[in-house]
Amino acid sequence: MAQPRQGSQRRAEEGRDWREDGSDDEDGILSAFVCPITTQVMRDPVVLETGHAFEREAIARWFSECVALGRRPRCPITMAEVYSAELKPVMALRMAIEEWTDRRERAELRKACQWLTKAASEKEALHGLDLVMRGWNEARVGKHVVRRHGMIPMVAAMLRSNSARVRLTALQALHEFATEGDEYRESISKGDTIRTIIKFIDFEDCQERELAMSVLCELSKSEMVCEKISEFNGVMLILGKVACSKESNPALAEEAEKTLENLEKCEKNVLQMAENGRLEPLLNLLIEGSPEKQLLIASALEKIVLSNDLKILVAQKVGLLFAGVVENGSLHAKEVAFKVLDHISTNAESAKVLIEDGILLPLFRVLSVDSVKFLPPRLQEAAAAVLCNLVACGIDFGTVPLDGHRTLVSEDIVHSLLHLISNTSPPIQCKLLEIFVMLSSSTTTVLSIVSAIRSSGAITNLAQFVESDHQESRVASIKLLCNISFHMDHEIAQVLRTSPTLLGCLVRIIILNDTNGYEQDAAVQIMANLPKRDRRLTMELMEQGAFKYIARKVLSICRKEAVDSIFDNTMLEGLVKVLARITYILREEPRCVALAREYNLGSLFTSLLRLNGLDGVQLLSAKALLNLSVESRYLTGTPSFDEQKSVLAWFGKKPPGIQLCPVHSGICSIRDNFCILEGKAVERLVACLSHHNKKVSEASLAALCTLLADGVEIAEGVLVLYRANAIEPIFGILKGNPAGSLQQRVTWAVERILRAEEIAKAASGDRGLSSALVHAFQHGDSRTRRIAEAALKHIDKLPTFSQIIDKRPSRRGSSIGSMERYFRSDR
């Protein structure tokens, strides 16, 4: 029995804490309440037949020890045997103990209030918080007293303490309070406690951050507190940031996510979350809500600025819903749906999602001519804006089904939209024109658009918008005409011939310096793609002053010696193409010759040949020089009678100061008769013979071939090419075994060159040249074969059976191999 007594003595020493704060007049009462075994105040007192009271658990353990020692149970105080082991509860004593305990616990909790003040030191504050938590966790009436005596706000006030230990302890206490229920959560949320907690969460280096997040998560379980949390500006943004920090702090991110899920119970919070990037709760409400609720939520969604990722999310979750509203919703619902669709369709990826959800057909039905009679214009404008955004996403609309086998570029669909352009308001017209601009910008759909425009005869109506007062419609119309001008050049030319004022509008757009650069470029491209041999259009452009402005513009670009951007490259190429129109009607129009002389176009096109990297500009310039050079022999000046007499006096020698062109046998210049021997044109054309672009090489070769054409001194022309080191590059082109027109042209040039005996003699040992001529002789067309045959005879690869072919170079050419018709075809 020694061990139980020692245990009881140790417990008695530990129980002194209960009596330390008791007053002397309470000792008698306390001694009646204390179990003799445990020396602790009893909670479930029982009495033995000896009349002594004990704690039920303690006396039961005492009896077990007696039995273990082989003795009958005895009273621990009197050591008398107990004949009955029945433990009878003492209800009166139990009630008295409970009343005394409650009074004692209340007194201790009230004492804690004096330490929970601003003036308290760290030690005092921690002591007060410890008393509160002991009473909260151990006392029977602790939770009731803490709430009733206003201790929760006192604990919350400790969050503003300067001591981190105090703040952490206060947060732990608040977390314990919050787990108890909604009434405690609401009590904690009074004042600015939530604001302080959010402040802790917002600071990443704050020690209290994780504990503060746990407290807020508990508080958010109350719907009333959820509404209070949302009142603090930026709280959703802060929680969203924490929820995204899964890599750095997974536990904290998880609690932030749970808090946000709790906050979703309040609709006001859902809208605030959506405004801060957390959109799914709002979209879920939109999907699950009634039609009236959906309309309210969609109206709110329309006002939210969405990132591209969120636009995709909206399209994925509610794209089908909005498609149904566009099809069958009320006018007000359609208007709201169009606003949302207009917002999310500006992103290419979200637009593709909407297209997959079948939004195109409802939009087309809204835009159909029949719907014009029943729907207000603002809805049609909205539908056109959405459709314009969708078309801009860049997919192939020739493969996207609209209904059944039809697509957006099917002929009847395009006809319907073209008809609508002529029967609707300017804003809708503008959007429809922009739709056609984008569809005609795609290589996969442009031919379908061109075919539908051609079959509907709508080109005239489309061209009329060039004169529109509505700037956006005018710009869209010009861009559309630019896109289709390559395929519909003759139709557009017919419209411009019928209405010269339209052509004047295009010219003014090009000439005016304050015009939009892209509009100006489109106008230039339209003119550039018009039929170049259309004399009437060319003369109308001259009357409008287009060529003078373009010549000055190109000259200024050349003087820069560099083109700034791709846009400038395209613009320059278009300007050069328009300017080159003059060179195709020189023989018929003296005014064109005069203008070419005034602006020295021969030198200008020669300068453009040096713009490496601009293949299109070099090609156009070489062709223009070809056209100019062909006219040189018709414009060459001859010496006057006095000059001729002076020449005779000098026995065939040229008098001093007069230099005759060896090729054209007259007075030549690059300005007056466009002779390419002047102004370094030959050298630059020769440099282009080895161009990587075969088209540039062929055009340069054609221009040089004018020095070998009938009607000029061919032998002198050969000599000019020899001195310019052009022979080997020309031979090199033939050795490459070209096909088509280039094969015929280079074979013709080689035959003319080989008429020079010295060159023919040197070339006879060139196996590569012989092989190339044999290839042309065997595989060329009939004309090429005849020219190749003559060339092979020049180098003695074929026998000469008659004197029809004269090996000596002719001064004025011969009928064999004349290239005049090929010059005309190039022109």
PDB file of C-alpha atoms in Angstrom, residues 392-609:
ATOM      1  CA  ALA A 392      -9.888  38.056 -87.681  1.00  0.00           C
ATOM      2  CA  CYS A 393      -8.811  34.925 -85.765  1.00  0.00           C
ATOM      3  CA  GLY A 394      -7.016  33.631 -88.856  1.00  0.00           C
ATOM      4  CA  ILE A 395      -8.532  30.183 -89.432  1.00  0.00           C
ATOM      5  CA  ASP A 396      -9.516  28.829 -92.846  1.00  0.00           C
ATOM      6  CA  PHE A 397     -13.200  29.727 -93.140  1.00  0.00           C
ATOM      7  CA  GLY A 398     -13.430  27.714 -96.308  1.00  0.00           C
ATOM      8  CA  THR A 399     -13.389  24.567 -94.157  1.00  0.00           C
ATOM      9  CA  VAL A 400     -15.557  25.714 -91.221  1.00  0.00           C
ATOM     10  CA  PRO A 401     -19.165  24.538 -91.742  1.00  0.00           C
ATOM     11  CA  LEU A 402     -21.874  27.130 -91.313  1.00  0.00           C
ATOM     12  CA  ASP A 403     -24.843  24.832 -91.815  1.00  0.00           C
ATOM     13  CA  GLY A 404     -24.569  21.543 -93.619  1.00  0.00           C
ATOM     14  CA  HIS A 405     -22.194  21.852 -96.556  1.00  0.00           C
ATOM     15  CA  ARG A 406     -22.157  25.669 -96.679  1.00  0.00           C
ATOM     16  CA  THR A 407     -19.373  27.822 -95.256  1.00  0.00           C
ATOM     17  CA  LEU A 408     -18.963  31.536 -94.637  1.00  0.00           C
ATOM     18  CA  VAL A 409     -17.373  31.888 -98.084  1.00  0.00           C
ATOM     19  CA  SER A 410     -19.975  29.872 -99.957  1.00  0.00           C
ATOM     20  CA  GLU A 411     -21.292  31.830-102.917  1.00  0.00           C
ATOM     21  CA  ASP A 412     -24.864  32.311-101.652  1.00  0.00           C
ATOM     22  CA  ILE A 413     -23.637  33.362 -98.199  1.00  0.00           C
ATOM     23  CA  VAL A 414     -21.268  35.922 -99.699  1.00  0.00           C
ATOM     24  CA  HIS A 415     -24.051  37.138-101.995  1.00  0.00           C
ATOM     25  CA  SER A 416     -26.298  37.672 -98.983  1.00  0.00           C
ATOM     26  CA  LEU A 417     -23.657  39.693 -97.148  1.00  0.00           C
ATOM     27  CA  LEU A 418     -22.853  41.712-100.274  1.00  0.00           C
ATOM     28  CA  HIS A 419     -26.543  42.497-100.671  1.00  0.00           C
ATOM     29  CA  LEU A 420     -26.712  43.583 -97.029  1.00  0.00           C
ATOM     30  CA  ILE A 421     -23.834  46.024 -97.579  1.00  0.00           C
ATOM     31  CA  SER A 422     -25.994  47.941-100.014  1.00  0.00           C
ATOM     32  CA  ASN A 423     -29.031  47.963 -97.692  1.00  0.00           C
ATOM     33  CA  THR A 424     -27.824  48.848 -94.228  1.00  0.00           C
ATOM     34  CA  SER A 425     -26.281  51.598 -92.114  1.00  0.00           C
ATOM     35  CA  PRO A 426     -22.654  52.839 -92.438  1.00  0.00           C
ATOM     36  CA  PRO A 427     -21.425  51.139 -89.205  1.00  0.00           C
ATOM     37  CA  ILE A 428     -22.672  47.749 -90.410  1.00  0.00           C
ATOM     38  CA  GLN A 429     -21.357  48.412 -93.899  1.00  0.00           C
ATOM     39  CA  CYS A 430     -17.954  49.163 -92.411  1.00  0.00           C
ATOM     40  CA  LYS A 431     -17.848  45.920 -90.411  1.00  0.00           C
ATOM     41  CA  LEU A 432     -18.979  43.847 -93.383  1.00  0.00           C
ATOM     42  CA  LEU A 433     -16.336  45.446 -95.579  1.00  0.00           C
ATOM     43  CA  GLU A 434     -13.714  44.662 -92.930  1.00  0.00           C
ATOM     44  CA  ILE A 435     -14.930  41.050 -92.902  1.00  0.00           C
ATOM     45  CA  PHE A 436     -14.416  40.840 -96.664  1.00  0.00           C
ATOM     46  CA  VAL A 437     -10.999  42.494 -96.292  1.00  0.00           C
ATOM     47  CA  MET A 438      -9.880  39.736 -93.927  1.00  0.00           C
ATOM     48  CA  LEU A 439     -11.399  36.920 -95.991  1.00  0.00           C
ATOM     49  CA  SER A 440      -9.764  38.273 -99.139  1.00  0.00           C
ATOM     50  CA  SER A 441      -6.432  38.581 -97.325  1.00  0.00           C
ATOM     51  CA  SER A 442      -6.268  34.795 -96.942  1.00  0.00           C
ATOM     52  CA  THR A 443      -4.882  32.798 -99.835  1.00  0.00           C
ATOM     53  CA  THR A 444      -7.316  29.976 -99.025  1.00  0.00           C
ATOM     54  CA  THR A 445     -10.502  32.068 -99.284  1.00  0.00           C
ATOM     55  CA  VAL A 446      -9.655  34.972-101.604  1.00  0.00           C
ATOM     56  CA  LEU A 447     -10.653  33.070-104.758  1.00  0.00           C
ATOM     57  CA  SER A 448     -14.052  32.217-103.267  1.00  0.00           C
ATOM     58  CA  ILE A 449     -14.629  35.881-102.428  1.00  0.00           C
ATOM     59  CA  VAL A 450     -13.488  36.975-105.896  1.00  0.00           C
ATOM     60  CA  SER A 451     -15.758  34.422-107.560  1.00  0.00           C
ATOM     61  CA  ALA A 452     -18.781  35.548-105.534  1.00  0.00           C
ATOM     62  CA  ILE A 453     -18.106  39.245-106.177  1.00  0.00           C
ATOM     63  CA  ARG A 454     -17.697  38.571-109.887  1.00  0.00           C
ATOM     64  CA  SER A 455     -20.880  36.469-110.139  1.00  0.00           C
ATOM     65  CA  SER A 456     -22.932  38.981-108.152  1.00  0.00           C
ATOM     66  CA  GLY A 457     -21.659  41.993-110.085  1.00  0.00           C
ATOM     67  CA  ALA A 458     -21.015  43.767-106.787  1.00  0.00           C
ATOM     68  CA  ILE A 459     -17.664  45.259-107.782  1.00  0.00           C
ATOM     69  CA  THR A 460     -19.303  48.549-108.793  1.00  0.00           C
ATOM     70  CA  ASN A 461     -21.039  48.941-105.426  1.00  0.00           C
ATOM     71  CA  LEU A 462     -17.882  48.031-103.541  1.00  0.00           C
ATOM     72  CA  ALA A 463     -15.854  50.565-105.510  1.00  0.00           C
ATOM     73  CA  GLN A 464     -18.357  53.339-104.751  1.00  0.00           C
ATOM     74  CA  PHE A 465     -17.263  53.306-101.096  1.00  0.00           C
ATOM     75  CA  VAL A 466     -13.964  54.853-102.195  1.00  0.00           C
ATOM     76  CA  GLU A 467     -15.915  58.128-102.306  1.00  0.00           C
ATOM     77  CA  SER A 468     -17.673  57.501 -98.960  1.00  0.00           C
ATOM     78  CA  ASP A 469     -17.699  60.229 -96.298  1.00  0.00           C
ATOM     79  CA  HIS A 470     -17.489  57.485 -93.664  1.00  0.00           C
ATOM     80  CA  GLN A 471     -13.722  57.173 -93.252  1.00  0.00           C
ATOM     81  CA  GLU A 472     -13.683  53.627 -91.868  1.00  0.00           C
ATOM     82  CA  SER A 473     -15.866  52.377 -94.728  1.00  0.00           C
ATOM     83  CA  ARG A 474     -13.667  54.131 -97.278  1.00  0.00           C
ATOM     84  CA  VAL A 475     -10.488  52.620 -95.844  1.00  0.00           C
ATOM     85  CA  ALA A 476     -12.028  49.127 -95.693  1.00  0.00           C
ATOM     86  CA  SER A 477     -13.268  49.441 -99.278  1.00  0.00           C
ATOM     87  CA  ILE A 478      -9.831  50.465-100.552  1.00  0.00           C
ATOM     88  CA  LYS A 479      -8.181  47.573 -98.700  1.00  0.00           C
ATOM     89  CA  LEU A 480     -10.726  45.134-100.151  1.00  0.00           C
ATOM     90  CA  LEU A 481     -10.162  46.416-103.687  1.00  0.00           C
ATOM     91  CA  CYS A 482      -6.439  46.110-103.084  1.00  0.00           C
ATOM     92  CA  ASN A 483      -6.773  42.459-102.039  1.00  0.00           C
ATOM     93  CA  ILE A 484      -8.874  41.462-105.048  1.00  0.00           C
ATOM     94  CA  SER A 485      -7.211  43.771-107.612  1.00  0.00           C
ATOM     95  CA  PHE A 486      -4.718  41.092-108.650  1.00  0.00           C
ATOM     96  CA  HIS A 487      -7.607  38.772-109.590  1.00  0.00           C
ATOM     97  CA  MET A 488     -10.111  41.386-110.787  1.00  0.00           C
ATOM     98  CA  ASP A 489      -7.892  43.965-112.450  1.00  0.00           C
ATOM     99  CA  HIS A 490     -10.005  44.207-115.592  1.00  0.00           C
ATOM    100  CA  GLU A 491     -13.288  44.554-113.666  1.00  0.00           C
ATOM    101  CA  ILE A 492     -11.852  47.278-111.440  1.00  0.00           C
ATOM    102  CA  ALA A 493     -10.374  49.018-114.473  1.00  0.00           C
ATOM    103  CA  GLN A 494     -13.801  48.990-116.131  1.00  0.00           C
ATOM    104  CA  VAL A 495     -15.356  50.635-113.062  1.00  0.00           C
ATOM    105  CA  LEU A 496     -12.629  53.287-112.936  1.00  0.00           C
ATOM    106  CA  ARG A 497     -12.957  54.013-116.630  1.00  0.00           C
ATOM    107  CA  THR A 498     -16.702  54.466-116.204  1.00  0.00           C
ATOM    108  CA  SER A 499     -16.276  56.748-113.196  1.00  0.00           C
ATOM    109  CA  PRO A 500     -13.120  58.885-113.409  1.00  0.00           C
ATOM    110  CA  THR A 501     -14.002  60.522-110.070  1.00  0.00           C
ATOM    111  CA  LEU A 502     -13.220  57.217-108.327  1.00  0.00           C
ATOM    112  CA  LEU A 503      -9.789  57.193-109.894  1.00  0.00           C
ATOM    113  CA  GLY A 504      -9.371  60.804-108.794  1.00  0.00           C
ATOM    114  CA  CYS A 505     -10.172  59.794-105.207  1.00  0.00           C
ATOM    115  CA  LEU A 506      -7.481  57.127-105.305  1.00  0.00           C
ATOM    116  CA  VAL A 507      -4.985  59.643-106.692  1.00  0.00           C
ATOM    117  CA  ARG A 508      -5.829  62.156-103.957  1.00  0.00           C
ATOM    118  CA  ILE A 509      -5.364  59.483-101.298  1.00  0.00           C
ATOM    119  CA  ILE A 510      -1.880  58.809-102.665  1.00  0.00           C
ATOM    120  CA  ILE A 511      -0.903  62.453-103.051  1.00  0.00           C
ATOM    121  CA  LEU A 512      -2.193  63.817 -99.734  1.00  0.00           C
ATOM    122  CA  ASN A 513       0.566  63.616 -97.124  1.00  0.00           C
ATOM    123  CA  ASP A 514      -1.790  63.442 -94.125  1.00  0.00           C
ATOM    124  CA  THR A 515      -3.538  60.298 -95.336  1.00  0.00           C
ATOM    125  CA  ASN A 516      -3.354  57.078 -93.373  1.00  0.00           C
ATOM    126  CA  GLY A 517      -0.231  55.207 -94.506  1.00  0.00           C
ATOM    127  CA  TYR A 518      -1.981  51.846 -94.898  1.00  0.00           C
ATOM    128  CA  GLU A 519      -4.793  53.452 -96.889  1.00  0.00           C
ATOM    129  CA  GLN A 520      -2.242  55.163 -99.096  1.00  0.00           C
ATOM    130  CA  ASP A 521      -0.391  51.900 -99.683  1.00  0.00           C
ATOM    131  CA  ALA A 522      -3.625  50.088-100.565  1.00  0.00           C
ATOM    132  CA  ALA A 523      -4.530  52.803-103.091  1.00  0.00           C
ATOM    133  CA  VAL A 524      -1.077  52.477-104.652  1.00  0.00           C
ATOM    134  CA  GLN A 525      -1.436  48.697-104.932  1.00  0.00           C
ATOM    135  CA  ILE A 526      -4.827  49.035-106.647  1.00  0.00           C
ATOM    136  CA  MET A 527      -3.287  51.281-109.301  1.00  0.00           C
ATOM    137  CA  ALA A 528      -0.260  49.025-109.601  1.00  0.00           C
ATOM    138  CA  ASN A 529      -2.437  46.005-110.359  1.00  0.00           C
ATOM    139  CA  LEU A 530      -4.508  47.699-113.050  1.00  0.00           C
ATOM    140  CA  PRO A 531      -3.844  46.437-116.612  1.00  0.00           C
ATOM    141  CA  LYS A 532      -0.561  48.090-117.561  1.00  0.00           C
ATOM    142  CA  ARG A 533      -1.470  48.352-121.253  1.00  0.00           C
ATOM    143  CA  ASP A 534      -4.717  50.206-120.561  1.00  0.00           C
ATOM    144  CA  ARG A 535      -3.901  53.442-122.378  1.00  0.00           C
ATOM    145  CA  ARG A 536      -7.061  55.232-121.244  1.00  0.00           C
ATOM    146  CA  LEU A 537      -6.356  54.667-117.554  1.00  0.00           C
ATOM    147  CA  THR A 538      -2.731  55.672-117.998  1.00  0.00           C
ATOM    148  CA  MET A 539      -3.721  58.952-119.621  1.00  0.00           C
ATOM    149  CA  GLU A 540      -6.343  59.587-116.942  1.00  0.00           C
ATOM    150  CA  LEU A 541      -3.689  59.089-114.279  1.00  0.00           C
ATOM    151  CA  MET A 542      -1.507  61.568-116.116  1.00  0.00           C
ATOM    152  CA  GLU A 543      -4.361  64.084-116.183  1.00  0.00           C
ATOM    153  CA  GLN A 544      -4.832  63.610-112.438  1.00  0.00           C
ATOM    154  CA  GLY A 545      -1.139  64.389-111.837  1.00  0.00           C
ATOM    155  CA  ALA A 546      -0.391  60.957-110.379  1.00  0.00           C
ATOM    156  CA  PHE A 547       2.810  60.307-112.314  1.00  0.00           C
ATOM    157  CA  LYS A 548       4.451  63.606-111.396  1.00  0.00           C
ATOM    158  CA  TYR A 549       3.852  63.018-107.692  1.00  0.00           C
ATOM    159  CA  ILE A 550       4.978  59.376-107.886  1.00  0.00           C
ATOM    160  CA  ALA A 551       8.140  60.273-109.814  1.00  0.00           C
ATOM    161  CA  ARG A 552       9.087  62.828-107.155  1.00  0.00           C
ATOM    162  CA  LYS A 553       8.234  60.365-104.377  1.00  0.00           C
ATOM    163  CA  VAL A 554      10.341  57.561-105.866  1.00  0.00           C
ATOM    164  CA  LEU A 555      13.199  59.962-106.493  1.00  0.00           C
ATOM    165  CA  SER A 556      13.155  61.056-102.842  1.00  0.00           C
ATOM    166  CA  ILE A 557      13.207  57.424-101.708  1.00  0.00           C
ATOM    167  CA  CYS A 558      16.156  56.704-103.991  1.00  0.00           C
ATOM    168  CA  ARG A 559      18.081  59.589-102.510  1.00  0.00           C
ATOM    169  CA  LYS A 560      17.706  58.062 -99.051  1.00  0.00           C
ATOM    170  CA  GLU A 561      19.594  55.013-100.362  1.00  0.00           C
ATOM    171  CA  ALA A 562      17.747  52.804 -97.894  1.00  0.00           C
ATOM    172  CA  VAL A 563      14.170  51.758 -97.315  1.00  0.00           C
ATOM    173  CA  ASP A 564      13.077  51.861 -93.695  1.00  0.00           C
ATOM    174  CA  SER A 565      10.623  48.975 -93.340  1.00  0.00           C
ATOM    175  CA  ILE A 566       8.635  46.245 -95.050  1.00  0.00           C
ATOM    176  CA  PHE A 567       5.789  48.731 -95.382  1.00  0.00           C
ATOM    177  CA  ASP A 568       8.076  51.131 -97.274  1.00  0.00           C
ATOM    178  CA  ASN A 569       9.280  48.254 -99.465  1.00  0.00           C
ATOM    179  CA  THR A 570       5.716  47.418-100.503  1.00  0.00           C
ATOM    180  CA  MET A 571       4.883  51.062-101.063  1.00  0.00           C
ATOM    181  CA  LEU A 572       7.996  51.621-103.173  1.00  0.00           C
ATOM    182  CA  GLU A 573       7.303  48.566-105.313  1.00  0.00           C
ATOM    183  CA  GLY A 574       3.754  49.738-105.936  1.00  0.00           C
ATOM    184  CA  LEU A 575       4.884  53.262-106.829  1.00  0.00           C
ATOM    185  CA  VAL A 576       7.492  51.931-109.271  1.00  0.00           C
ATOM    186  CA  LYS A 577       4.903  49.654-110.869  1.00  0.00           C
ATOM    187  CA  VAL A 578       2.518  52.574-111.402  1.00  0.00           C
ATOM    188  CA  LEU A 579       5.297  54.792-112.741  1.00  0.00           C
ATOM    189  CA  ALA A 580       6.413  52.081-115.176  1.00  0.00           C
ATOM    190  CA  ARG A 581       2.990  52.251-116.877  1.00  0.00           C
ATOM    191  CA  ILE A 582       4.292  55.239-118.841  1.00  0.00           C
ATOM    192  CA  THR A 583       6.911  53.109-120.571  1.00  0.00           C
ATOM    193  CA  TYR A 584       4.276  50.865-122.190  1.00  0.00           C
ATOM    194  CA  ILE A 585       2.671  53.586-124.352  1.00  0.00           C
ATOM    195  CA  LEU A 586       5.646  55.816-125.227  1.00  0.00           C
ATOM    196  CA  ARG A 587       5.253  55.311-128.958  1.00  0.00           C
ATOM    197  CA  GLU A 588       1.544  56.216-128.919  1.00  0.00           C
ATOM    198  CA  GLU A 589       1.673  59.160-126.490  1.00  0.00           C
ATOM    199  CA  PRO A 590       4.199  61.984-126.932  1.00  0.00           C
ATOM    200  CA  ARG A 591       3.086  63.371-123.546  1.00  0.00           C
ATOM    201  CA  CYS A 592       4.415  60.249-121.884  1.00  0.00           C
ATOM    202  CA  VAL A 593       7.756  60.730-123.646  1.00  0.00           C
ATOM    203  CA  ALA A 594       7.835  64.327-122.461  1.00  0.00           C
ATOM    204  CA  LEU A 595       7.085  63.325-118.878  1.00  0.00           C
ATOM    205  CA  ALA A 596       9.730  60.565-118.992  1.00  0.00           C
ATOM    206  CA  ARG A 597      12.261  63.135-120.177  1.00  0.00           C
ATOM    207  CA  GLU A 598      11.165  65.740-117.626  1.00  0.00           C
ATOM    208  CA  TYR A 599      11.789  63.399-114.694  1.00  0.00           C
ATOM    209  CA  ASN A 600      14.682  61.519-116.364  1.00  0.00           C
ATOM    210  CA  LEU A 601      12.998  58.169-115.798  1.00  0.00           C
ATOM    211  CA  GLY A 602      15.852  56.310-117.492  1.00  0.00           C
ATOM    212  CA  SER A 603      18.262  57.414-114.761  1.00  0.00           C
ATOM    213  CA  LEU A 604      15.627  56.877-112.095  1.00  0.00           C
ATOM    214  CA  PHE A 605      14.980  53.256-113.062  1.00  0.00           C
ATOM    215  CA  THR A 606      18.733  52.716-113.392  1.00  0.00           C
ATOM    216  CA  SER A 607      19.196  53.944-109.812  1.00  0.00           C
ATOM    217  CA  LEU A 608      16.498  51.571-108.580  1.00  0.00           C
ATOM    218  CA  LEU A 609      18.499  48.587-109.869  1.00  0.00           C
TER     219      LEU A 609
END
